């Protein structure tokens, strides 16, 4: 039900000004009755009386923003600069009580809802057009228990927030590879990251979640309480409610050997073949992302990024194969703190650029996949775009597909194309190029998307969305 609420596009997405406030000067608004036009769960529109909106405002501890209010435009911005949706209301929640109030309001008034965690999702699922956006950006607290090696983080925290607190104690858990990604969206969909070879996905490290379900009830979900819900929250995405806080298991994680090696594009096939061999033979302590990108000098290059959290002497040996191949154009591998590892790819994912992403899971990297990527990359329309393989990690693979709702346990990696550009006039060419690449790569992939990278139902179609949940779809629906 939640997904139905979240994914529904407005009846007419081009109708940007759904709210009367937007065209009403502030002075006129004061004291005057200004009703609010909102999108409903059913896809229609309804009018909310000013008094109804005011009652929600009075209940919330955090601000309730409408179009025209200071902070409204900033609050509706997400990582992908292409997303320009205008919620009728943004509830900037200050705590669980605000989330409960917002959910109950939406349910009573039948208002379309979206939930914003870190706001990093490429299709912009966090922002609805014309409805109520439940915004957790103000709920970013993280509390570490260094003795039990656990951390509890609020639903709006990013991995940068999380790692900052946990690393003070030399602890960490598997998080995303770009530091301003939200812990919420990433973990609910699975969570691929540098530590997954040793410790599994982010969702595998979850001990407990607090969730406000669609009827406004706060439930605790863990192995003992609401275990079925807990199962669904580990890979089922944001379909079951608003997750207000997450408790993770932490692990000792010290400085590690990590960095990026670049090879000339003329050796692209050999270097990606090396990546394949490396990815399929590494120990649990290593995880890797490989791909094709345009260097700062404007040259196409092959990049292999690695992270090895074995003891540093042992690590040198484990990474030798990729450092002696070449010679590389550049080799930035060296000892570094984990928080630095967690920002290695930040420069490739700058907030606010226009982005379009296609990905799919792969059980192996075939010669055909490598050839296709190399051939197509030669015509990539933007220097900010790149194609990649992101390995799941050995420990993530060892867990059975039915253990959590994340269903891609047999995949070696996710392949993907992150197309990024600046000029809105270039939207068409970049999106077309990415879709054509995705089509060309389909014979080499499983056909199952990673839930966290899926587009809207209007783009993907219901069959593709179903496939993303794989063998677990039926149980999730139930
Ligand atoms: C550049 C880039 C790098 C990425 N790297 C990785 C990676 O290394 N590993 C990986 O696994 N994924 C990665 N992703 C995918 C990432 O996991 C998703 O984009 C994820 O949705 C981001 O979570 P968020 O909280 O920031 O998203 P948001 O945009 O806030 O939300 C995304 C979805 O999750 C739901 N949601 C968010 N918060 C909550 C909540 N508190 N309760 C209930 N539902 C909620 C939203 O409603 C929405 O449907 C990457 C994405 C990008 C764009």
Coordinates of C-alpha atoms and ligand atoms in Angstrom, one line a residue:
X1 CA 0.0 0.0 0.0
X2 CA 2.8 2.4 0.9
X3 CA 4.4 2.0 -2.5
X4 CA 1.2 2.7 -4.2
X5 CA 1.0 6.0 -2.2
X6 CA 4.6 6.8 -2.9
X7 CA 5.0 6.0 -6.5
X8 CA 1.9 7.4 -7.9
X9 CA 2.6 10.3 -10.2
X10 CA 0.1 13.2 -10.1
X11 CA -2.7 13.2 -12.7
X12 CA -0.9 16.0 -14.5
X13 CA 2.8 16.3 -13.5
X14 CA 3.2 19.4 -15.7
X15 CA 0.7 21.3 -13.5
X16 CA 3.3 22.8 -11.2
X17 CA 1.2 25.2 -9.2
X18 CA -1.3 23.1 -7.4
X19 CA -1.5 25.3 -4.3
X20 CA -3.3 28.5 -4.0
X21 CA -0.8 29.8 -1.5
X22 CA 1.7 30.0 -4.3
X23 CA -0.1 32.8 -6.1
X24 CA -1.4 34.5 -3.0
X25 CA 0.7 37.4 -1.6
X26 CA 1.8 36.7 2.0
X27 CA -0.2 39.7 3.3
X28 CA -3.4 38.4 1.9
X29 CA -2.7 35.0 3.4
X30 CA -2.5 36.3 6.9
X31 CA -5.8 35.6 8.7
X32 CA -7.6 35.0 5.4
X33 CA -9.0 31.6 4.5
X34 CA -6.7 30.1 1.9
X35 CA -7.6 26.6 1.0
X36 CA -5.0 24.2 -0.3
X37 CA -5.4 22.0 -3.3
X38 CA -3.6 18.7 -2.8
X39 CA -3.1 15.4 -4.7
X40 CA -4.9 12.4 -3.2
X41 CA -3.9 8.8 -2.9
X42 CA -6.4 7.9 -5.6
X43 CA -4.7 10.2 -8.1
X44 CA -7.3 12.9 -8.0
X45 CA -7.2 16.3 -6.3
X46 CA -9.0 17.6 -3.3
X47 CA -9.2 20.9 -1.4
X48 CA -8.0 21.1 2.2
X49 CA -9.5 23.9 4.2
X50 CA -7.0 26.3 5.7
X51 CA -8.2 25.3 9.2
X52 CA -7.3 21.7 8.4
X53 CA -3.8 22.6 7.4
X54 CA -3.4 24.8 10.4
X55 CA -4.4 22.0 12.7
X56 CA -1.5 19.9 11.3
X57 CA 0.8 22.9 11.6
X58 CA -0.2 23.3 15.2
X59 CA 0.4 19.7 16.0
X60 CA 3.9 19.5 14.5
X61 CA 7.0 20.5 16.4
X62 CA 8.9 21.1 13.2
X63 CA 7.8 23.5 10.5
X64 CA 5.1 22.8 7.9
X65 CA 6.1 24.4 4.6
X66 CA 3.9 25.4 1.7
X67 CA 5.0 26.8 -1.7
X68 CA 6.1 30.4 -1.3
X69 CA 7.3 29.8 2.3
X70 CA 10.9 30.5 3.2
X71 CA 12.8 27.2 3.0
X72 CA 10.2 25.5 0.8
X73 CA 12.3 25.4 -2.4
X74 CA 15.4 24.2 -0.5
X75 CA 13.4 21.5 1.3
X76 CA 12.1 20.0 -2.0
X77 CA 15.5 19.8 -3.6
X78 CA 17.1 16.4 -3.7
X79 CA 20.4 15.0 -5.0
X80 CA 19.2 14.7 -8.6
X81 CA 18.9 18.2 -10.1
X82 CA 16.4 16.8 -12.6
X83 CA 13.7 16.4 -9.9
X84 CA 11.5 19.5 -9.8
X85 CA 8.4 18.3 -8.0
X86 CA 6.3 20.6 -5.8
X87 CA 4.7 19.0 -2.8
X88 CA 1.6 20.9 -1.5
X89 CA 3.0 20.4 2.0
X90 CA 6.4 19.6 3.4
X91 CA 6.3 18.4 7.1
X92 CA 9.9 18.9 8.3
X93 CA 9.6 16.4 11.2
X94 CA 11.4 17.1 14.4
X95 CA 10.8 13.6 15.9
X96 CA 8.6 10.5 15.9
X97 CA 5.6 12.4 17.2
X98 CA 5.7 14.6 14.1
X99 CA 6.0 11.6 11.8
X100 CA 3.0 10.0 13.5
X101 CA 1.0 13.2 13.1
X102 CA 1.9 13.6 9.5
X103 CA 1.0 10.0 8.6
X104 CA -2.3 10.2 10.5
X105 CA -3.1 13.5 8.7
X106 CA -2.4 12.0 5.3
X107 CA -4.5 9.0 6.1
X108 CA -7.4 11.0 7.3
X109 CA -7.3 13.4 4.5
X110 CA -6.4 10.7 1.9
X111 CA -3.4 12.8 0.8
X112 CA -0.6 11.5 -1.5
X113 CA 2.5 10.9 0.6
X114 CA 6.3 10.7 -0.1
X115 CA 9.0 10.1 2.5
X116 CA 12.4 11.8 2.4
X117 CA 15.4 10.2 4.1
X118 CA 18.7 11.4 2.7
X119 CA 17.1 12.6 -0.5
X120 CA 19.7 10.8 -2.6
X121 CA 17.5 8.5 -4.7
X122 CA 18.0 9.2 -8.4
X123 CA 14.4 9.0 -9.6
X124 CA 13.5 11.3 -6.7
X125 CA 11.0 9.0 -5.0
X126 CA 11.3 11.1 -1.9
X127 CA 9.4 14.1 -3.4
X128 CA 5.8 13.8 -4.5
X129 CA 4.0 16.2 -6.8
X130 CA 1.1 18.0 -5.0
X131 CA 1.0 15.8 -1.9
X132 CA 2.5 15.7 1.5
X133 CA 6.3 15.1 1.8
X134 CA 7.2 13.7 5.1
X135 CA 10.7 15.1 5.4
X136 CA 13.2 13.5 7.9
X137 CA 16.1 15.8 6.9
X138 CA 16.0 17.3 10.4
X139 CA 16.2 13.9 12.1
X140 CA 19.9 13.0 11.8
X141 CA 20.9 12.0 15.3
X142 CA 23.3 9.1 15.8
X143 CA 24.0 7.5 19.2
X144 CA 26.8 4.9 19.5
X145 CA 27.0 2.3 22.3
X146 CA 30.7 1.4 22.1
X147 CA 30.4 -1.4 24.6
X148 CA 27.6 -3.3 22.8
X149 CA 29.1 -2.1 19.5
X150 CA 25.8 -0.8 18.2
X151 CA 24.5 2.5 16.8
X152 CA 21.0 3.9 16.6
X153 CA 20.5 6.5 13.9
X154 CA 17.5 8.6 13.0
X155 CA 15.8 8.1 9.6
X156 CA 17.2 11.3 8.0
X157 CA 20.9 10.6 8.8
X158 CA 23.4 10.3 6.0
X159 CA 26.3 7.9 6.0
X160 CA 28.6 10.9 6.6
X161 CA 26.6 11.6 9.8
X162 CA 26.8 7.9 10.8
X163 CA 30.5 7.3 10.1
X164 CA 31.5 10.5 11.9
X165 CA 30.0 9.2 15.1
X166 CA 30.9 5.5 14.9
X167 CA 34.5 6.1 13.8
X168 CA 35.2 8.1 16.9
X169 CA 35.1 4.6 18.5
X170 CA 36.9 2.9 15.7
X171 CA 33.7 1.2 14.7
X172 CA 31.6 1.1 11.5
X173 CA 29.0 -0.9 9.6
X174 CA 28.5 -1.4 5.8
X175 CA 27.3 1.9 4.3
X176 CA 27.0 3.3 0.8
X177 CA 29.9 4.4 -1.3
X178 CA 28.9 8.0 -1.5
X179 CA 28.9 9.8 1.8
X180 CA 25.7 12.0 1.5
X181 CA 23.5 9.0 0.7
X182 CA 20.8 8.5 3.3
X183 CA 21.1 5.5 5.7
X184 CA 17.3 5.0 5.4
X185 CA 16.6 4.5 1.7
X186 CA 19.9 2.6 1.2
X187 CA 19.4 0.2 4.1
X188 CA 15.7 -0.5 3.4
X189 CA 16.6 -1.5 -0.2
X190 CA 19.6 -3.6 0.8
X191 CA 22.8 -1.5 1.0
X192 CA 25.9 -2.4 -1.1
X193 CA 29.1 -1.0 0.4
X194 CA 32.8 -1.3 1.0
X195 CA 32.5 -3.6 4.1
X196 CA 30.0 -6.0 2.5
X197 CA 32.6 -8.6 1.7
X198 CA 33.3 -9.1 5.3
X199 CA 30.1 -8.0 7.1
X200 CA 27.3 -8.3 4.5
X201 CA 24.9 -5.6 3.2
X202 CA 23.7 -2.7 5.4
X203 CA 20.4 -4.5 5.9
X204 CA 22.3 -7.6 7.1
X205 CA 23.7 -5.5 10.0
X206 CA 20.3 -4.2 11.1
X207 CA 19.3 -5.2 14.6
X208 CA 16.1 -3.3 14.9
X209 CA 14.0 -0.6 13.3
X210 CA 11.3 1.8 14.6
X211 CA 8.6 2.2 11.9
X212 CA 5.5 4.3 11.7
X213 CA 3.1 2.2 9.6
X214 CA 0.4 3.6 7.3
X215 CA -2.2 3.7 10.1
X216 CA 0.1 5.9 12.2
X217 CA 1.2 3.2 14.7
X218 CA 4.8 3.1 15.8
X219 CA 6.1 -0.5 15.7
X220 CA 9.5 -1.9 16.7
X221 CA 10.6 -4.5 14.2
X222 CA 13.5 -6.9 15.0
X223 CA 14.2 -10.6 15.2
X224 CA 11.8 -11.0 18.2
X225 CA 9.1 -8.4 17.7
X226 CA 7.2 -8.1 14.4
X227 CA 9.8 -10.4 12.8
X228 CA 7.9 -10.6 9.5
X229 CA 7.9 -6.8 9.1
X230 CA 11.6 -6.9 10.0
X231 CA 12.2 -9.4 7.2
X232 CA 10.4 -7.1 4.7
X233 CA 12.2 -4.0 5.8
X234 CA 15.6 -5.6 4.9
X235 CA 15.4 -5.2 1.1
X236 CA 11.7 -4.4 0.6
X237 CA 12.4 -0.7 0.2
X238 CA 10.3 2.1 1.8
X239 CA 7.0 0.2 1.3
X240 CA 6.0 -0.6 4.8
X241 CA 6.0 2.7 6.6
X242 CA 8.2 5.6 7.7
X243 CA 11.4 4.2 9.4
X244 CA 12.2 6.7 12.1
X245 CA 15.3 5.0 13.5
X246 CA 17.6 2.1 12.8
X247 CA 19.8 0.2 15.1
X248 CA 22.9 -1.3 13.5
X249 CA 25.5 -3.8 14.6
X250 CA 29.0 -2.2 14.4
X251 CA 32.4 -3.8 13.8
X252 CA 35.9 -2.7 14.6
X253 CA 37.1 -0.9 11.4
X254 CA 40.5 0.8 11.4
X255 CA 42.6 2.5 8.8
X256 CA 42.7 0.5 5.6
X257 CA 44.4 0.3 2.3
X258 CA 42.2 1.9 -0.4
X259 CA 42.1 4.1 -3.4
X260 CA 41.8 4.1 -7.2
X261 CA 44.0 2.9 -10.0
X262 CA 43.5 4.3 -13.5
X263 CA 44.5 2.6 -16.8
X264 CA 44.5 4.0 -20.3
X265 CA 41.3 3.4 -22.3
X266 CA 43.4 1.7 -25.0
X267 CA 43.7 -1.2 -22.5
X268 CA 40.0 -1.1 -21.5
X269 CA 39.1 -4.7 -22.4
X270 CA 42.2 -6.2 -20.7
X271 CA 41.7 -4.0 -17.6
X272 CA 38.0 -4.9 -17.2
X273 CA 38.9 -8.5 -17.7
X274 CA 41.5 -8.1 -14.9
X275 CA 38.7 -6.5 -12.8
X276 CA 36.5 -9.6 -13.4
X277 CA 39.3 -11.9 -12.3
X278 CA 40.1 -9.8 -9.3
X279 CA 36.5 -9.5 -8.2
X280 CA 35.9 -13.2 -8.4
X281 CA 39.0 -14.2 -6.4
X282 CA 39.3 -11.7 -3.6
X283 CA 39.0 -12.5 0.1
X284 CA 36.3 -11.2 2.3
X285 CA 38.3 -8.2 3.5
X286 CA 38.4 -6.7 0.0
X287 CA 35.6 -5.1 -2.0
X288 CA 35.8 -3.4 -5.4
X289 CA 34.1 -1.1 -7.9
X290 CA 35.4 -1.0 -11.5
X291 CA 34.3 1.0 -14.5
X292 CA 34.9 3.5 -17.3
X293 CA 35.0 7.2 -16.7
X294 CA 36.5 10.5 -18.1
X295 CA 39.5 11.7 -16.2
X296 CA 40.0 15.3 -14.9
X297 CA 42.2 15.8 -18.0
X298 CA 39.3 14.8 -20.3
X299 CA 40.6 11.4 -21.2
X300 CA 38.5 8.2 -21.1
X301 CA 40.1 5.8 -18.6
X302 CA 39.4 2.5 -16.8
X303 CA 39.1 2.9 -13.0
X304 CA 39.4 0.2 -10.4
X305 CA 38.6 1.3 -6.9
X306 CA 39.4 -1.0 -4.0
X307 CA 39.1 -1.1 -0.3
X308 CA 41.0 -3.7 1.8
X309 CA 40.4 -3.8 5.5
X310 CA 42.9 -6.6 6.4
X311 CA 46.0 -5.7 8.3
X312 CA 47.9 -3.2 6.2
X313 CA 50.9 -5.5 5.4
X314 CA 48.6 -8.3 4.2
X315 CA 46.6 -5.8 2.3
X316 CA 49.5 -4.8 0.0
X317 CA 49.8 -8.4 -1.2
X318 CA 46.0 -8.7 -1.8
X319 CA 45.9 -5.7 -4.0
X320 CA 49.1 -6.4 -5.9
X321 CA 47.4 -7.8 -9.1
X322 CA 45.7 -4.6 -9.9
X323 CA 48.7 -2.4 -9.1
X324 CA 51.2 -4.2 -11.3
X325 CA 49.0 -4.4 -14.4
X326 CA 49.5 -1.7 -16.8
X327 CA 51.4 0.4 -16.1
X328 CA 48.5 2.4 -14.6
X329 CA 48.0 6.1 -15.6
X330 CA 47.6 6.9 -11.9
X331 CA 47.6 4.9 -8.6
X332 CA 46.2 6.6 -5.5
X333 CA 46.1 3.5 -3.3
X334 CA 47.4 4.1 0.1
X335 CA 46.6 3.8 3.8
X336 CA 43.7 5.9 4.9
X337 CA 41.0 6.2 7.5
X338 CA 37.6 4.6 6.8
X339 CA 35.9 8.0 6.7
X340 CA 38.1 9.0 3.8
X341 CA 37.3 5.7 2.0
X342 CA 33.7 6.6 2.3
X343 CA 34.2 9.8 0.4
X344 CA 36.4 8.4 -2.4
X345 CA 33.6 8.6 -4.9
X346 CA 31.9 11.7 -3.7
X347 CA 33.4 13.9 -6.5
X348 CA 31.7 11.7 -9.1
X349 CA 28.3 12.2 -7.5
X350 CA 27.9 15.9 -7.0
X351 CA 24.5 17.0 -5.6
X352 CA 22.4 19.1 -8.0
X353 CA 23.7 17.9 -11.3
X354 CA 21.1 16.4 -13.7
X355 CA 21.2 12.6 -13.5
X356 CA 19.7 9.5 -15.0
X357 CA 20.7 6.1 -13.8
X358 CA 20.1 2.6 -15.2
X359 CA 21.4 -0.5 -13.4
X360 CA 20.9 -4.3 -13.3
X361 CA 22.2 -7.2 -11.4
X362 CA 24.8 -9.6 -13.0
X363 CA 25.8 -13.1 -11.9
X364 CA 29.0 -12.9 -13.9
X365 CA 30.8 -10.4 -16.1
X366 CA 30.9 -11.8 -19.6
X367 CA 33.2 -10.8 -22.4
X368 CA 30.0 -9.6 -24.2
X369 CA 29.3 -7.2 -21.3
X370 CA 32.8 -5.9 -21.3
X371 CA 32.8 -5.4 -25.1
X372 CA 29.5 -3.6 -25.0
X373 CA 30.5 -1.2 -22.3
X374 CA 33.8 -0.4 -24.0
X375 CA 32.2 0.1 -27.4
X376 CA 29.4 2.3 -26.1
X377 CA 31.5 4.3 -23.7
X378 CA 33.4 5.7 -26.7
X379 CA 30.3 7.8 -27.5
X380 CA 29.2 8.8 -24.0
X381 CA 27.6 12.2 -24.3
X382 CA 28.9 13.8 -21.0
X383 CA 32.3 13.8 -19.3
X384 CA 30.5 13.5 -15.9
X385 CA 28.9 10.2 -16.8
X386 CA 30.4 6.8 -16.0
X387 CA 29.6 3.1 -16.2
X388 CA 30.5 0.7 -13.4
X389 CA 30.4 -2.7 -11.8
X390 CA 29.8 -2.6 -8.1
X391 CA 30.5 -5.9 -6.4
X392 CA 28.1 -7.2 -3.8
X393 CA 30.8 -8.8 -1.6
X394 CA 31.5 -12.3 -0.4
X395 CA 29.5 -12.2 2.9
X396 CA 26.5 -10.6 1.2
X397 CA 26.5 -13.5 -1.3
X398 CA 26.7 -16.2 1.4
X399 CA 23.3 -15.3 2.8
X400 CA 20.3 -17.1 1.3
X401 CA 17.9 -15.1 -0.8
X402 CA 14.9 -15.7 1.4
X403 CA 16.7 -14.7 4.7
X404 CA 15.9 -11.1 4.1
X405 CA 13.7 -9.4 1.4
X406 CA 16.8 -8.4 -0.6
X407 CA 16.7 -11.1 -3.3
X408 CA 19.9 -10.7 -5.3
X409 CA 22.2 -12.8 -3.2
X410 CA 23.5 -14.8 -6.2
X411 CA 24.6 -11.7 -8.1
X412 CA 28.3 -11.0 -8.4
X413 CA 27.7 -7.3 -8.9
X414 CA 25.4 -4.6 -10.0
X415 CA 26.3 -3.0 -13.4
X416 CA 25.2 0.5 -13.9
X417 CA 25.4 3.7 -15.8
X418 CA 25.3 7.0 -14.0
X419 CA 24.7 9.7 -16.6
X420 CA 25.3 13.2 -15.2
X421 CA 25.2 16.5 -17.1
X422 CA 24.6 20.2 -16.4
X423 CA 22.5 21.6 -19.3
X424 CA 18.7 20.9 -19.3
X425 CA 18.9 21.1 -23.1
X426 CA 21.0 17.9 -23.0
X427 CA 18.4 15.9 -21.1
X428 CA 17.2 14.1 -24.3
X429 CA 20.5 13.0 -25.6
X430 CA 21.8 11.7 -22.2
X431 CA 18.6 9.9 -21.3
X432 CA 18.4 8.3 -24.7
X433 CA 22.0 7.2 -24.7
X434 CA 21.6 5.6 -21.2
X435 CA 18.5 3.8 -22.2
X436 CA 20.1 2.4 -25.3
X437 CA 23.1 1.2 -23.3
X438 CA 20.8 -0.5 -20.8
X439 CA 19.0 -2.2 -23.6
X440 CA 22.4 -3.4 -25.1
X441 CA 23.5 -4.7 -21.7
X442 CA 20.3 -6.6 -21.0
X443 CA 21.5 -10.0 -22.5
X444 CA 24.4 -10.0 -20.0
X445 CA 22.4 -9.1 -16.9
X446 CA 19.8 -11.0 -14.8
X447 CA 17.0 -8.6 -15.7
X448 CA 16.5 -7.9 -12.0
X449 CA 17.0 -4.3 -10.9
X450 CA 18.3 -3.2 -7.6
X451 CA 15.2 -1.8 -5.8
X452 CA 17.2 1.3 -4.8
X453 CA 17.9 2.3 -8.4
X454 CA 14.5 1.5 -9.9
X455 CA 12.7 4.4 -11.7
X456 CA 9.0 5.2 -11.2
X457 CA 6.4 2.7 -12.2
X458 CA 5.4 4.9 -15.1
X459 CA 8.9 4.3 -16.6
X460 CA 9.8 0.8 -15.5
X461 CA 6.4 -0.9 -15.8
X462 CA 5.0 -3.2 -13.1
X463 CA 6.8 -6.4 -14.3
X464 CA 10.2 -4.8 -13.9
X465 CA 9.3 -3.6 -10.4
X466 CA 8.1 -7.1 -9.5
X467 CA 11.3 -8.6 -10.8
X468 CA 13.4 -6.3 -8.6
X469 CA 11.9 -8.2 -5.6
X470 CA 12.6 -11.5 -7.2
X471 CA 11.7 -14.7 -5.3
X472 CA 10.6 -12.5 -2.4
X473 CA 7.9 -10.6 -4.2
X474 CA 5.0 -12.8 -3.2
X475 CA 5.9 -12.8 0.5
X476 CA 6.3 -9.0 0.4
X477 CA 2.9 -8.5 -1.1
X478 CA 1.4 -10.9 1.5
Ligands
LIG1 C1 25.4 8.5 -6.6 C2 24.7 7.4 -6.0 C3 25.5 6.4 -5.3 C4 24.9 5.3 -4.7 N1 25.6 4.4 -4.1 C5 25.0 3.3 -3.5 C6 25.8 2.4 -2.9 O1 27.0 2.4 -2.8 N2 25.1 1.3 -2.3 C7 23.8 1.2 -2.4 O2 23.2 0.2 -1.9 N3 23.0 2.1 -3.0 C8 23.6 3.2 -3.6 N4 22.8 4.1 -4.2 C9 21.4 3.9 -4.2 C10 20.8 4.4 -2.9 O3 20.8 3.3 -2.0 C11 19.4 4.9 -3.1 O4 19.4 6.0 -3.9 C12 18.6 5.2 -1.8 O5 17.3 5.3 -2.1 C13 19.1 6.4 -1.1 O6 18.5 6.6 0.1 P1 18.1 8.0 0.7 O7 17.5 7.8 2.1 O8 19.2 9.0 0.5 O9 16.9 8.3 -0.4 P2 15.6 9.2 -0.4 O10 15.7 9.9 -1.8 O11 15.4 10.0 0.7 O12 14.5 8.1 -0.5 C14 14.6 7.0 -1.4 C15 13.4 6.1 -1.2 O13 13.5 5.5 0.1 C16 12.3 5.9 0.9 N5 12.7 6.3 2.2 C17 13.7 7.2 2.5 N6 13.8 7.3 3.8 C18 12.8 6.6 4.4 C19 12.4 6.3 5.7 N7 13.0 6.9 6.7 N8 11.4 5.4 5.9 C20 10.8 4.9 4.8 N9 11.1 5.1 3.6 C21 12.1 5.9 3.3 C22 11.7 7.1 0.1 O14 10.4 7.2 0.3 C23 12.1 6.8 -1.3 O15 11.2 5.9 -1.8 C24 23.5 5.2 -4.8 C25 22.7 6.2 -5.4 C26 23.3 7.3 -6.0 C27 22.5 8.3 -6.7

